[in-house]
Coordinates of C-alpha atoms in Angstrom, one line a residue:
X19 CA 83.6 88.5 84.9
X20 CA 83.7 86.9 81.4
X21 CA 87.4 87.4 79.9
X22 CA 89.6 84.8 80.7
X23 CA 92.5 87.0 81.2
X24 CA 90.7 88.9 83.8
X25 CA 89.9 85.3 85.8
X26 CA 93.1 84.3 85.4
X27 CA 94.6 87.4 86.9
X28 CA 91.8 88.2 89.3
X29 CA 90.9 84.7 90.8
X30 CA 93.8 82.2 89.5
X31 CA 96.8 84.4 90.1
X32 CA 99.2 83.3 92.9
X33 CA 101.3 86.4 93.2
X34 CA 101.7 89.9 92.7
X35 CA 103.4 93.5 93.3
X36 CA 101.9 96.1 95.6
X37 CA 102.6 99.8 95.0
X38 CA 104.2 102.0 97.7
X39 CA 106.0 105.1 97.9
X40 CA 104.9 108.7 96.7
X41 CA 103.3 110.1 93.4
X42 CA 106.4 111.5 92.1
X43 CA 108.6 108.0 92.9
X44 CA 106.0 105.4 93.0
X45 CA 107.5 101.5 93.9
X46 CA 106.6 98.2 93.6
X47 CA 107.2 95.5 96.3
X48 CA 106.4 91.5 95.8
X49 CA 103.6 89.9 97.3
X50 CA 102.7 85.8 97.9
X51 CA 99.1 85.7 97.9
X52 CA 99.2 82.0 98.0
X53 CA 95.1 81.0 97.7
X54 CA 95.9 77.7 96.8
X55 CA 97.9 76.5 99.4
X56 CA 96.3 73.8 101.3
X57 CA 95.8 74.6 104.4
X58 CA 94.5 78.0 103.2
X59 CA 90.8 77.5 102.6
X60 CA 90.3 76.1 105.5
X61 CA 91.4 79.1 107.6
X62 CA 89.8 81.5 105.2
X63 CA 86.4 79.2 106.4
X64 CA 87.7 79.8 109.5
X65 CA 87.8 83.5 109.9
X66 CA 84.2 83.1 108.4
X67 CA 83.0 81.6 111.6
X68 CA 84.7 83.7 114.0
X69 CA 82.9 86.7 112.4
X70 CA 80.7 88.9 114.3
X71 CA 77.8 88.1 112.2
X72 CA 78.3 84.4 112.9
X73 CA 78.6 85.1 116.6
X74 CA 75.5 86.6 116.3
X75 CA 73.3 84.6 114.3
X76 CA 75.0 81.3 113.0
X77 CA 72.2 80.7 110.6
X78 CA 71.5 83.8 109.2
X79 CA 75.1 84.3 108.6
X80 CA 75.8 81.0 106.7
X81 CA 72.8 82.0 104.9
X82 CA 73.8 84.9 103.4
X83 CA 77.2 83.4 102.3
X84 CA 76.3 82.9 98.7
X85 CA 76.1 86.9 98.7
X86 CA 79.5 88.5 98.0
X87 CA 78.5 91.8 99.2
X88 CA 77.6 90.1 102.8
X89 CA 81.3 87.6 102.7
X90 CA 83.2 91.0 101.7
X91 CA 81.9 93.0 104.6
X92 CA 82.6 90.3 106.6
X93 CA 86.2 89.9 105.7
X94 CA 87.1 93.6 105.8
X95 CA 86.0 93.4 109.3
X96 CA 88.0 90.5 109.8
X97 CA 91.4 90.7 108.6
X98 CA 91.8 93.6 111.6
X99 CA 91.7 92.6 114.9
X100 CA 89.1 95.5 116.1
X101 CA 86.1 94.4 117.5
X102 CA 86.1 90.4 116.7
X103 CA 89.8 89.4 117.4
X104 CA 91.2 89.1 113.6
X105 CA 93.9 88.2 111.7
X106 CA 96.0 91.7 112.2
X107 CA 97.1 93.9 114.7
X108 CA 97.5 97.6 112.9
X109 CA 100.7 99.7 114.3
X110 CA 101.9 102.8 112.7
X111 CA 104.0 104.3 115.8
X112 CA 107.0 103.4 113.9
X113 CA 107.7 101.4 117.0
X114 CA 107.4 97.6 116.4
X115 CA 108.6 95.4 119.3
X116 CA 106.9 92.3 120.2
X117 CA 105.9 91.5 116.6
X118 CA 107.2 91.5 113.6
X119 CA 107.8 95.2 111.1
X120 CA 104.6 95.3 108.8
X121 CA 107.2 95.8 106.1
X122 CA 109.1 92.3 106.4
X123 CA 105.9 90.2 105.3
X124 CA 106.0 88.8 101.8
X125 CA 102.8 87.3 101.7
X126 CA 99.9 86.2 102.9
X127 CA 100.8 82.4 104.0
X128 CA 102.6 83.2 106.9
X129 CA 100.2 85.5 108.6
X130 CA 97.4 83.1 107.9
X131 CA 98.8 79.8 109.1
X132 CA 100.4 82.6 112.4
X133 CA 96.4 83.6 113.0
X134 CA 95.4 79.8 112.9
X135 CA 97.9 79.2 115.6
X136 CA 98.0 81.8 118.1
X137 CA 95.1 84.1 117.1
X138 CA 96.3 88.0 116.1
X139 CA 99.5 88.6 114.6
X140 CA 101.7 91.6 114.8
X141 CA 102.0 93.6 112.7
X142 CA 100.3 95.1 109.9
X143 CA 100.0 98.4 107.7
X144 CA 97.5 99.1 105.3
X145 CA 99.4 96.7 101.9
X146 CA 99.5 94.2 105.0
X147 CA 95.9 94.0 105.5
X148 CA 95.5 94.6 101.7
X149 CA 96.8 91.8 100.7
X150 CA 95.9 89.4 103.3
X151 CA 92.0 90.5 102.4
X152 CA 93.2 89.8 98.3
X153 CA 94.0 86.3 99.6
X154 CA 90.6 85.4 101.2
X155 CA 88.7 86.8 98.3
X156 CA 90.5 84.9 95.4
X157 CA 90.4 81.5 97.8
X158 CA 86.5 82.1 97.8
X159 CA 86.5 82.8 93.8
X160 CA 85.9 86.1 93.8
X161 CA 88.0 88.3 91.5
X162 CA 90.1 90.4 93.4
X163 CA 93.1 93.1 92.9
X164 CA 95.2 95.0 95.3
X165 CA 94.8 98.5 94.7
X166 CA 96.9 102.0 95.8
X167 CA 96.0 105.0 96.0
X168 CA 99.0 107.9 96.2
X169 CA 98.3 111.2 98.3
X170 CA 95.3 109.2 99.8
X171 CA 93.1 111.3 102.2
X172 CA 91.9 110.6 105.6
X173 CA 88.9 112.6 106.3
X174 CA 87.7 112.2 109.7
X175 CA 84.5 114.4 109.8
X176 CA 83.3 113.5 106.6
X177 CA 83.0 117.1 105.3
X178 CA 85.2 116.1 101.9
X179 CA 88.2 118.6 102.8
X180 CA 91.2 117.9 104.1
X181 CA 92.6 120.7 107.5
X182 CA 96.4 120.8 107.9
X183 CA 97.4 123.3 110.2
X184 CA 101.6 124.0 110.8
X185 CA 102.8 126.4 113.0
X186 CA 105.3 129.0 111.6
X187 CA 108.4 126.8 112.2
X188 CA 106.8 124.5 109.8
X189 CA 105.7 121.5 112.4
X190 CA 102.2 120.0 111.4
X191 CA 100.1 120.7 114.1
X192 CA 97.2 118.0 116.0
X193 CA 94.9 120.4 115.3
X194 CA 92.6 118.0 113.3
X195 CA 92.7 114.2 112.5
X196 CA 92.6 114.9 108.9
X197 CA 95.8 113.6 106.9
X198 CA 97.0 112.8 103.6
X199 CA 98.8 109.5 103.7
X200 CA 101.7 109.2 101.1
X201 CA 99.9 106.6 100.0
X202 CA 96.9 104.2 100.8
X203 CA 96.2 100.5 100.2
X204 CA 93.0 98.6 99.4
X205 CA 91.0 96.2 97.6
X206 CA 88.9 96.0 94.8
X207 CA 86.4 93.0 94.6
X208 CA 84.1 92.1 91.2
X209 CA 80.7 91.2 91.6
X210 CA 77.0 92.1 91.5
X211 CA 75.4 94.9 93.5
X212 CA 72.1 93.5 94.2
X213 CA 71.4 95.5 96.7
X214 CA 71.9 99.0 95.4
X215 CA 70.9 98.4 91.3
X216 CA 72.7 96.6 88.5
X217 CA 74.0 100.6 87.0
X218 CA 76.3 99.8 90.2
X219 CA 77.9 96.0 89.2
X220 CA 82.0 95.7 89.1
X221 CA 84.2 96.5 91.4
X222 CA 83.5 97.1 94.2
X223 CA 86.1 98.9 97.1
X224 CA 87.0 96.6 100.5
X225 CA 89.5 97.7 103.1
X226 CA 90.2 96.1 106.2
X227 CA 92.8 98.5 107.4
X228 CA 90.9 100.0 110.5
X229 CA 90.1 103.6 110.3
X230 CA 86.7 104.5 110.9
X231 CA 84.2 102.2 112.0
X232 CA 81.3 101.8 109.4
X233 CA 78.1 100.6 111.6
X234 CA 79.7 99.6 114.8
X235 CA 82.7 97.8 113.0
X236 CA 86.1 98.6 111.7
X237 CA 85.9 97.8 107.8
X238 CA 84.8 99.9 104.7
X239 CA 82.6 98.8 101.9
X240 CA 81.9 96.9 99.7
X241 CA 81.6 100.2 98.1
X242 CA 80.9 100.8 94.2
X243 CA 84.0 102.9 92.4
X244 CA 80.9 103.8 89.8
X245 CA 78.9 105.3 92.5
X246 CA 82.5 107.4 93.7
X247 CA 83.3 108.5 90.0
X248 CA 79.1 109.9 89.8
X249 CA 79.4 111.4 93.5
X250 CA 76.6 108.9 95.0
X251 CA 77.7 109.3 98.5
X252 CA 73.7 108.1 99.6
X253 CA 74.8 104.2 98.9
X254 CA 76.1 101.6 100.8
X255 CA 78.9 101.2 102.4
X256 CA 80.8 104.3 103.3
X257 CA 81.4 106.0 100.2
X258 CA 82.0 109.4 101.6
X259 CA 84.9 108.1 103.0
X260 CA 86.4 106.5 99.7
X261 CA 85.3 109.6 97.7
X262 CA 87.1 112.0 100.3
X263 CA 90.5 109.5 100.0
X264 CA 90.6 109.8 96.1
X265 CA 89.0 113.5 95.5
X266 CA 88.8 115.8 99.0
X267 CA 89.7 119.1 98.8
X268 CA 92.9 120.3 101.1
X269 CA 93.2 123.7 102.8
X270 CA 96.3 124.5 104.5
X271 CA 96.2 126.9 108.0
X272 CA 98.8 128.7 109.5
X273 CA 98.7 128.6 113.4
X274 CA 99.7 132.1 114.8
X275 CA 101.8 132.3 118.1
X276 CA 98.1 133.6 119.5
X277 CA 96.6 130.7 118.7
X278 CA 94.8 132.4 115.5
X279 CA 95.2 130.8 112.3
X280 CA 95.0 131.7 108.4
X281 CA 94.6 130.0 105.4
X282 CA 97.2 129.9 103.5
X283 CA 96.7 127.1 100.5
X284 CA 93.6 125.4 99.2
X285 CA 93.8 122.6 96.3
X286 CA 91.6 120.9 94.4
X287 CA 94.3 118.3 92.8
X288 CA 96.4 117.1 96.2
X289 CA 94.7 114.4 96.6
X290 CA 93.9 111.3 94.9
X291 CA 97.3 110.6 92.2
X292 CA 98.1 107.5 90.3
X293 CA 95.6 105.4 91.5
X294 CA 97.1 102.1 90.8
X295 CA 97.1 98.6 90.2
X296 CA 99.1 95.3 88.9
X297 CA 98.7 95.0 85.1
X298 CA 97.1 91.5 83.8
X299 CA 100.0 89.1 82.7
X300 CA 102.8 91.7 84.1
X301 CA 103.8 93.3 87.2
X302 CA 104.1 96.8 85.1
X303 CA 101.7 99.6 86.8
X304 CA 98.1 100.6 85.6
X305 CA 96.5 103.9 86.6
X306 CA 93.1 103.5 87.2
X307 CA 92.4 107.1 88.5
X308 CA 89.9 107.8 85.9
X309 CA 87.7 104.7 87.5
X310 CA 87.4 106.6 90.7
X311 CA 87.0 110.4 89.3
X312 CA 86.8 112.7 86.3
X313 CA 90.1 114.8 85.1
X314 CA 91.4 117.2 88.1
X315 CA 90.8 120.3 87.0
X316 CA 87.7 119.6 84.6
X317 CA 83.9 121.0 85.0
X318 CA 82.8 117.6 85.2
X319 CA 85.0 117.2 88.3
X320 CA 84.2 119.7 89.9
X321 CA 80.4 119.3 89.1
X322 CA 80.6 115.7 90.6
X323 CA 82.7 117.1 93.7
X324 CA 79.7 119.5 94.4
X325 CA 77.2 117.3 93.4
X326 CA 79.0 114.6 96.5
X327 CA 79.2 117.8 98.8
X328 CA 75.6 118.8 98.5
X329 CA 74.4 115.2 99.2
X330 CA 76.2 115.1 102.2
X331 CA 74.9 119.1 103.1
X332 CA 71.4 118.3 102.5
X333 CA 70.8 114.9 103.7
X334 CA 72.8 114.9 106.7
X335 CA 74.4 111.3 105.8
X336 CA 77.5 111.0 107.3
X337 CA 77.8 110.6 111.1
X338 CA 81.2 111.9 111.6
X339 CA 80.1 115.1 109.7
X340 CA 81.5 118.9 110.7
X341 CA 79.2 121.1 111.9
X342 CA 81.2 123.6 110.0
X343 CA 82.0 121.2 107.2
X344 CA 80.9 123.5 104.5
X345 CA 81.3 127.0 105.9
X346 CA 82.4 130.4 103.6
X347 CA 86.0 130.0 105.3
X348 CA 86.2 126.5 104.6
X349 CA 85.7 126.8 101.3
X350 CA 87.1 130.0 99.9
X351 CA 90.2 130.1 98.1
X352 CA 93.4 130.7 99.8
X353 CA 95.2 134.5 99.2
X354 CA 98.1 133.8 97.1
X355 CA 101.2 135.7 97.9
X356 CA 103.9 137.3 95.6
X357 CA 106.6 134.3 95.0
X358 CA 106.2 131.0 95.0
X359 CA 107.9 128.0 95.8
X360 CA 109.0 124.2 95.4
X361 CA 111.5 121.3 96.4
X362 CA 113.2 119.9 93.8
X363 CA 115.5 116.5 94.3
X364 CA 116.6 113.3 92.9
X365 CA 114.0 110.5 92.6
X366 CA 117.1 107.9 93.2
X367 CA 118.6 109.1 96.3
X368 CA 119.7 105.3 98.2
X369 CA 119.7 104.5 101.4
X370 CA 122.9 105.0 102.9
X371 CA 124.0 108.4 100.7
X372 CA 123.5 111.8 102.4
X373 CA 120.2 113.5 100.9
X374 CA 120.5 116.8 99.0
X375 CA 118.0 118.9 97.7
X376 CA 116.8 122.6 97.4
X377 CA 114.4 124.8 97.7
X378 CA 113.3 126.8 94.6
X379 CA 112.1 130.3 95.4
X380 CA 110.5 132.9 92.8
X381 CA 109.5 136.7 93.2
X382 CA 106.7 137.0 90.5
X383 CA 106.6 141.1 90.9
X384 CA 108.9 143.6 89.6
X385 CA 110.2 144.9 93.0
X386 CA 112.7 143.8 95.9
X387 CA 111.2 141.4 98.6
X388 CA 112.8 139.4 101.5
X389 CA 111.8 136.2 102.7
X390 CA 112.5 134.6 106.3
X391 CA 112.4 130.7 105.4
X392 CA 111.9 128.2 108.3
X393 CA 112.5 125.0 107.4
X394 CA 112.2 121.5 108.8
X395 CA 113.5 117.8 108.0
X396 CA 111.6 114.6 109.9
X397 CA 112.0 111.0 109.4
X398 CA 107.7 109.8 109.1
X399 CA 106.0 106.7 108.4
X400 CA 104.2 106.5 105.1
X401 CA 100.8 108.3 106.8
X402 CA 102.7 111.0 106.9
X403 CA 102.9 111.3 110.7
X404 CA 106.3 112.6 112.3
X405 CA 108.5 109.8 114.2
X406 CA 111.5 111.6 115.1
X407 CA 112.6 115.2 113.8
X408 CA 115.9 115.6 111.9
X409 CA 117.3 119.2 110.8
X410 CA 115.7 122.5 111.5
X411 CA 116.7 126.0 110.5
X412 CA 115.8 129.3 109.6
X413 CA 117.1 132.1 107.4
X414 CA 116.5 135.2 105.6
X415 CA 116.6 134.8 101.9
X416 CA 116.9 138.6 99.2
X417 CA 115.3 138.0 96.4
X418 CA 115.2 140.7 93.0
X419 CA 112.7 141.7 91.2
X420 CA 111.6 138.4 89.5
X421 CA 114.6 137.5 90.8
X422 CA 114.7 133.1 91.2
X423 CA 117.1 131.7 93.6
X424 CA 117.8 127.9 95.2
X425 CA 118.4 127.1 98.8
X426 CA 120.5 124.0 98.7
X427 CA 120.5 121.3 101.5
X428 CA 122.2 118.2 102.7
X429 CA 121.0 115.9 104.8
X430 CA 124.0 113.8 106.2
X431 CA 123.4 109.7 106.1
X432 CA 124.9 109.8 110.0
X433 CA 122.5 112.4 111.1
X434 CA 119.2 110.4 109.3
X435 CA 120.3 107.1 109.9
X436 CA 119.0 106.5 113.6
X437 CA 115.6 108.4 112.8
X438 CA 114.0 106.6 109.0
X439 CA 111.7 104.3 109.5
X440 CA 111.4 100.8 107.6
X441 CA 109.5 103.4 105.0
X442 CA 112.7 105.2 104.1
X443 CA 110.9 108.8 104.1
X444 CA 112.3 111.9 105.0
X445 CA 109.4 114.7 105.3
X446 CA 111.1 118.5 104.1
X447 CA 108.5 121.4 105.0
X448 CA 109.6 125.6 104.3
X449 CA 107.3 128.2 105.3
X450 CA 108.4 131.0 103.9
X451 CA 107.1 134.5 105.2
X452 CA 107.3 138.2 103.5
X453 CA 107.9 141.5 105.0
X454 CA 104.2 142.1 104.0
X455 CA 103.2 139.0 105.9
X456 CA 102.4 136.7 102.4
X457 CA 102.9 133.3 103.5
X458 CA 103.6 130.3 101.9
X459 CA 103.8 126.5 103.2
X460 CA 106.1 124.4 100.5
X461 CA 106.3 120.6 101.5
X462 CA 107.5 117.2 100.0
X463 CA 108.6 113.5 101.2
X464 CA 111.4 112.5 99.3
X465 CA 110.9 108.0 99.6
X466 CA 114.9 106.8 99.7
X467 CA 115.7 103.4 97.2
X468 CA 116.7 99.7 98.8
X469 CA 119.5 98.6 96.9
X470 CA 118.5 96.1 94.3
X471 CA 118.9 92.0 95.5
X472 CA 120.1 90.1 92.4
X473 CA 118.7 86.5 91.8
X474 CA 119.0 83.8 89.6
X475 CA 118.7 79.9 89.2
X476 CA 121.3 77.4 88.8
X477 CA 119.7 74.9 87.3
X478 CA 116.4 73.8 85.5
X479 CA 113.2 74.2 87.7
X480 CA 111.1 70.6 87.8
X481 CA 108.6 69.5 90.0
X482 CA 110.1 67.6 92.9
X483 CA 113.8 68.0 92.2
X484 CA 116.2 70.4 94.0
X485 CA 116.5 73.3 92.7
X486 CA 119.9 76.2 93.3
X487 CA 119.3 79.9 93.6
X488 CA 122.1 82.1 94.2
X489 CA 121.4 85.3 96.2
X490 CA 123.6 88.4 95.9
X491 CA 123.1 91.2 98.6
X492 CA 125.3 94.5 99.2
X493 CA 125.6 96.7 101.7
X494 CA 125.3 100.4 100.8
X495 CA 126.2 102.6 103.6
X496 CA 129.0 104.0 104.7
X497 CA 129.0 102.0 108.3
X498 CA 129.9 97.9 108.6
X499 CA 126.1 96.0 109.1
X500 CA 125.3 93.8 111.8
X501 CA 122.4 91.5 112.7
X502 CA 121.9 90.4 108.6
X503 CA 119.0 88.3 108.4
X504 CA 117.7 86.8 104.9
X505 CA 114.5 85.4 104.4
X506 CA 113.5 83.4 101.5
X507 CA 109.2 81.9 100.5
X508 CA 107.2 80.9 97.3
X509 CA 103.8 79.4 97.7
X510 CA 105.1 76.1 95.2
X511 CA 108.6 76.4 96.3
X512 CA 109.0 76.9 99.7
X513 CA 106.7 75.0 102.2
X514 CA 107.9 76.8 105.6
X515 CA 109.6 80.0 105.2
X516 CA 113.5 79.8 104.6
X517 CA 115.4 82.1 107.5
X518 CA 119.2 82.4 107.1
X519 CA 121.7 84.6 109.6
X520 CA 124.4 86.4 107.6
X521 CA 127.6 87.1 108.6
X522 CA 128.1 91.1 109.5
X523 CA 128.9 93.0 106.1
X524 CA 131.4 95.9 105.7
X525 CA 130.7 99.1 103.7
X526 CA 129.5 98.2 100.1
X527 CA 130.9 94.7 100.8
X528 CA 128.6 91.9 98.6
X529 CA 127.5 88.3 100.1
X530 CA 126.2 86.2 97.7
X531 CA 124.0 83.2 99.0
X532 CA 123.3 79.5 97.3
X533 CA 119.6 78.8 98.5
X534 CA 118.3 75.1 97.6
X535 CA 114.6 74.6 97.7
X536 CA 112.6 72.1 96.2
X537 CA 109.5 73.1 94.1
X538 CA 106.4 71.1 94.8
X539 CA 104.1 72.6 92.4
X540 CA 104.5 73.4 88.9
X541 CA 103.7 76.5 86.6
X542 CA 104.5 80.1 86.6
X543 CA 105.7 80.6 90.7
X544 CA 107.9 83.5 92.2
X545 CA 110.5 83.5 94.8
X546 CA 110.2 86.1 97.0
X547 CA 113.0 87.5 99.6
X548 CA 113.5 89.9 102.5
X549 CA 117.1 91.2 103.8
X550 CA 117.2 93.6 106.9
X551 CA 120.0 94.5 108.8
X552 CA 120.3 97.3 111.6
X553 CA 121.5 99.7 108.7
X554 CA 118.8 98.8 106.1
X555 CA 115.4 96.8 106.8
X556 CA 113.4 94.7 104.4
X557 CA 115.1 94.9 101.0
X558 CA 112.7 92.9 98.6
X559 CA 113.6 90.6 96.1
X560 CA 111.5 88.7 93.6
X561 CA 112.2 85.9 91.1
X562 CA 110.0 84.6 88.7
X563 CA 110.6 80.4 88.2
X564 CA 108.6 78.4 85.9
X565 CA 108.3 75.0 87.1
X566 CA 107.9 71.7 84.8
X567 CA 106.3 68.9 85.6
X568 CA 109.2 66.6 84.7

C-alpha cells in the first residue's frame, strides 16, 4: 500500500464507524479500535500463541509469521472462541444474561484487556468480532477496514442460492439453514497473495464471526474480493461462501398445509446491497459493491454468477454442497401472479413512537380479483431470525380492475416494547393469495432510530489537563425509564472505561451530564458513549476532540 492517505486510514487510524441496519436505512455506530494502546500488542502477541497452529507446531507457526495470509487466518480463527478458546463468545438468541449485550461495546480495548484477564468474553455479534479482528490487524501493520455488507447471505450448502420457505400465515419456516442477514460484518485486509498469483494482490476478505468451519476451524479467508468479482470460487480460502453472501440467488417456497411446497419468488438482486465501508479522512459511507460484483442485472453479472455456479457443478469443490444444488426447480424462474405488492414506511420511525405502515397492493389485469392477505409483525435480531412474534392478522382485500389500494397498520409502542431487541427491528411479512391460487410473499424490516446523544467540550483539549464534556440524553417513550446507565471511553482520553448510574428519567424528560476526563495522548481522538435503560439500550454517541500538546 503506497498512498499515504490509505496508511494513514488503514494502519494509523485509531477510530472508526461501523455500518448497521438495513439497505433502505443504513446506520452508522462509533467504534474504538485502539491499536496503540499499550498493553494492546502484547495481547494481540498473545492470541498469536494461543492459536491452534502454535499449539501444534511452535516453530512452524512462528515461522510463517512474516506471511500475512498465515497471521490473518490465524486471527479469524481466533477472535471466536470455537475450537481454540478465543477472544469472543458469539450469541444471537436475543437472550444475553451472564455477559454483556454485543451491542453495548464501543471498542476493542475492553474486550482485549477482558480476554487477557479471564479468557472468553461475552458477547459478541458479527461488528463485535469485526472490529476486534480490525484491531489486531492494524496493531501488526497490516492495513485493515471494517466492512458491511446489507442483505448478506448465509448459504449453508454452498449451492449459491438462497431457500426461504413460509407457511401461508407468513411465518418463515426451519426448513433450510439458508438466511439473509439484514446485514453482515467483516474485514478487509491488504496484502500480497503469494500463494494464489500476484493478479490476486489487495484486499483480501477475513471474518472471524463463526459460521461455517473452513478446514476444521471456524474462520473465513483470507479470501481475494478480485477472485469473488471474476467468480474464482477454485481459490483459497472459502470463496464460495463470500461470493454466495454478496451475489446468491434467492428463491422463495410456499409450504402447503400437506407439507408440499411451491415456488413462489426467485431474485437475482436480494442479495448483496450497499456493500460498505468508512470513507478515508471522514466517517461518511463508501459503497464498494462494485469491488465484490458486476452491476445486478448486467450480462456480465450474470455470466460471472454462472461462470461461479459451474465451477462449483463441475469440480465438486465445496463440501457442504447440495446434492440438488443446481436442479431444473431450483433454478427456474418463479410464476408471477396478477398484482403485486410492497410495504412502504418512514425511514425515521424512533424508538418509543408506535410504528405505522402499509401495504401497497396492485391488480395489473383488467378484471375484478380478491385477495385474502395474512400478515405477520415479529420483533428479530439483525440475522433476521424471529425472537418473539408481535401482531398477526388476516383479511380479505377487493381490488378493481387495475384497481391500487393500501392496507394501513399501526404497531402500538406498548404492544412492541417488551419484544425489540437491542437491534430495534420489527420484521412485517403479507402473503397474499388469489381466488386463482397466485401467490405472493411481500416482506420488509423496518430498523427503528436511537434518539440522538448531544456532546460537546467545555474547555480547550491539552495533553494532561482536565478536560469538561457535557452530556445531554432524553428519554423518548411514552413510559418513565429506570435502570439508566451511561458509559463513557476514548483510547487517549479515557484509561479505564467511565460508568455512571442515572437517576430514573420521565417521558421525554432530558439529563444532561458534566463528564471530566483527562486526555493522555494528543492528536485527532474521539469520545465514544453508550446509554441503555430498560426502555432503550445502547444509544451511541461520538465526539470528535483534538488534543494539543500544550
Amino acid at each position: 500500500m503506497e498512498n499515504e492517505a490509505e496508511k494513514n486510514e488503514y494502519v494509523m487510524n485509531e477510530n472508526g464507524v461501523i455500518f448497521f441496519g438495513s439497505s433502505p436505512t443504513p446506520k452508522a455506530r462509533p467504534w474504538d479500535f485502539a491499536q496503540f494502546e499499550e498493553d494492546i500488542l502484547n495481547i494481540i502477541l498473545k492470541i498469536l500463541d494461543c492459536s491452534t497452529d502454535y499449539k501444534r507446531d511452535p516453530k512452524k507457526d512462528v515461522s510463517q509469521r512474516l506471511d500475512p495470509v498465515h497471521v490473518g487466518r490465524v486471527l479469524s480463527a481466533m477472535i471466536n472462541v470455537q475450537n481454540d478458546n478465543g477472544v469472543l463468545v458469539g450469541n444471537w438468541s436475543g437472550d444475553y444474561a451472564g455477559g454483556e449485550r454485543p451491542t453495548k461495546w464501543n471498542g476493542s480495548s475492553d474486550i482485549l484487556r477482558r480476554w487477557m484477564k479471564n479468557g472468553p468474553v461475552q458477547f459478541g455479534q458479527c461488528w463485535v468480532f469485526a472490529g476486534v479482528l480490525c484491531t489486531a490487524l492494524r496493531c501488526l501493520g497490516i492495513p485493515a477496514r471494517v466492512i458491511t455488507n446489507f442483505a448478506s447471505a448465509h448459504d449453508t450448502d454452498e449451492n449459491l442460492i438462497v431457500d426461504r420457505y413460509f407457511d401461508e400465515e407468513g411465518k418463515e419456516s426451519s426448513e433450510t439453514s439458508d438466511s439473509i442477514w439484514n446485514f453482515h460484518v467483516w474485514v478487509e485486509a491488504w496484502f500480497a497473495r503469494n500463494d494464489i498469483g500476484s493478479a490476486y494482490d489487495g484486499w483480501q476478505v477475513l471474518d472471524s464471526t463463526p459460521q461455517e468451519a473452513s478446514e476444521g476451524l471456524y474462520r473465513l479467508g483470507p479470501c481475494s474480493v478480485k477472485a469473488i468479482k471474476e467468480g474464482d470460487l477454485d481459490l483459497n480460502y472459502d470463496a464460495p461462501f463470500v461470493f454466495a453472501e454478496v451475489n446468491g440467488d434467492v428463491t422463495d417456497w410456499l409450504m402447503n398445509a400437506d407439507n408440499s411446497t411451491k415456488k413462489i419468488s426467485s431474485n437475482t438482486r436480494t442479495v448483496g446491497k450497499l456493500t460498505s465501508t468508512k470513507a478515508i479522512n471522514s466517517d461518511a459511507r463508501v459503497d464498494v459493491t462494485k469491488d465484490y460484483k458486476y452491476d445486478e442485472g448486467s450480462a456480465k453479472e450474470r455470466e460471472i454468477f454462472n461462470k461461479a455456479r459451474g465451477k462449483l457443478a463441475g469440480t465438486g469443490f465445496g463440501a457442504r454442497r447440495s446434492t440438488v444444488a443446481f436442479s431444473a426447480e431450483n433454478t427456474a424462474p418463479a410464476p408471477k401472479p396478477d398484482f403485486k405488492g410492497s410495504f412502504k414506511y418512514n425511514s425515521d420511525i424512533e424508538v418509543g413512537r408506535d410504528v405505522t405502515f402499509s401495504l401497497n397492493l396492485k391488480n395489473t389485469i383488467a378484471s375484478d380479483m380478491s385477495l385474502q392477505v395474512n400478515f405477520t409483525a415479529s420483533a428479530i435480531v439483525y440475522t433476521g431470525t424471529v425472537v418473539k412474534d408481535i401482531l398477526s392478522n388476516s383479511q380479505s382485500v377487493k381490488l378493481g380492475p387495475n384497481e391500487e389500494n393500501s392496507i394501513p397498520y399501526t404497531i402500538p409502542f406498548a404492544e412492541y416494547d417488551k419484544a425489540i431487541t437491542a437491534d430495534n427491528m420489527i420484521k412485517v411479512v403479507a402473503v397474499c393469495i388469489d381466488e386463482k391460487g397466485g401467490k405472493l410473499l411481500v416482506d420488509n424490516v423496518i430498523t427503528l432510530k436511537n434518539p440522538p446523544i448531544m456532546m460537546k467540550i467545555l474547555d480547550q483539549a491539552q495533553l494532561n489537563k482536565k478536560l469538561s464534556v457535557e452530556i445531554t440524553l432524553t428519554n423518548p417513550t411514552p413510559d418513565e425509564a429506570r435502570d439508566c446507565v451511561l458509559t463513557v471511553e476514548g483510547s487517549g482520553l479515557v484509561k479505564e472505561q467511565i460508568t455512571i448510574q442515572v437517576p430514573q428519567m420521565k417521558k421525554n424528560q432530558k439529563y444532561v451530564k458534566k463528564v471530566e476526563i483527562l486526555p493522555y495522548r494528543s492528536g485527532p481522538r474521539y469520545l465514544v458513549v453508550d446509554f441503555s435503560s430498560d426502555k432503550i439500550t445502547d444509544v451511541k454517541g461520538s465526539l470528535p476532540i483534538n488534543v494539543t500538546s500544550k
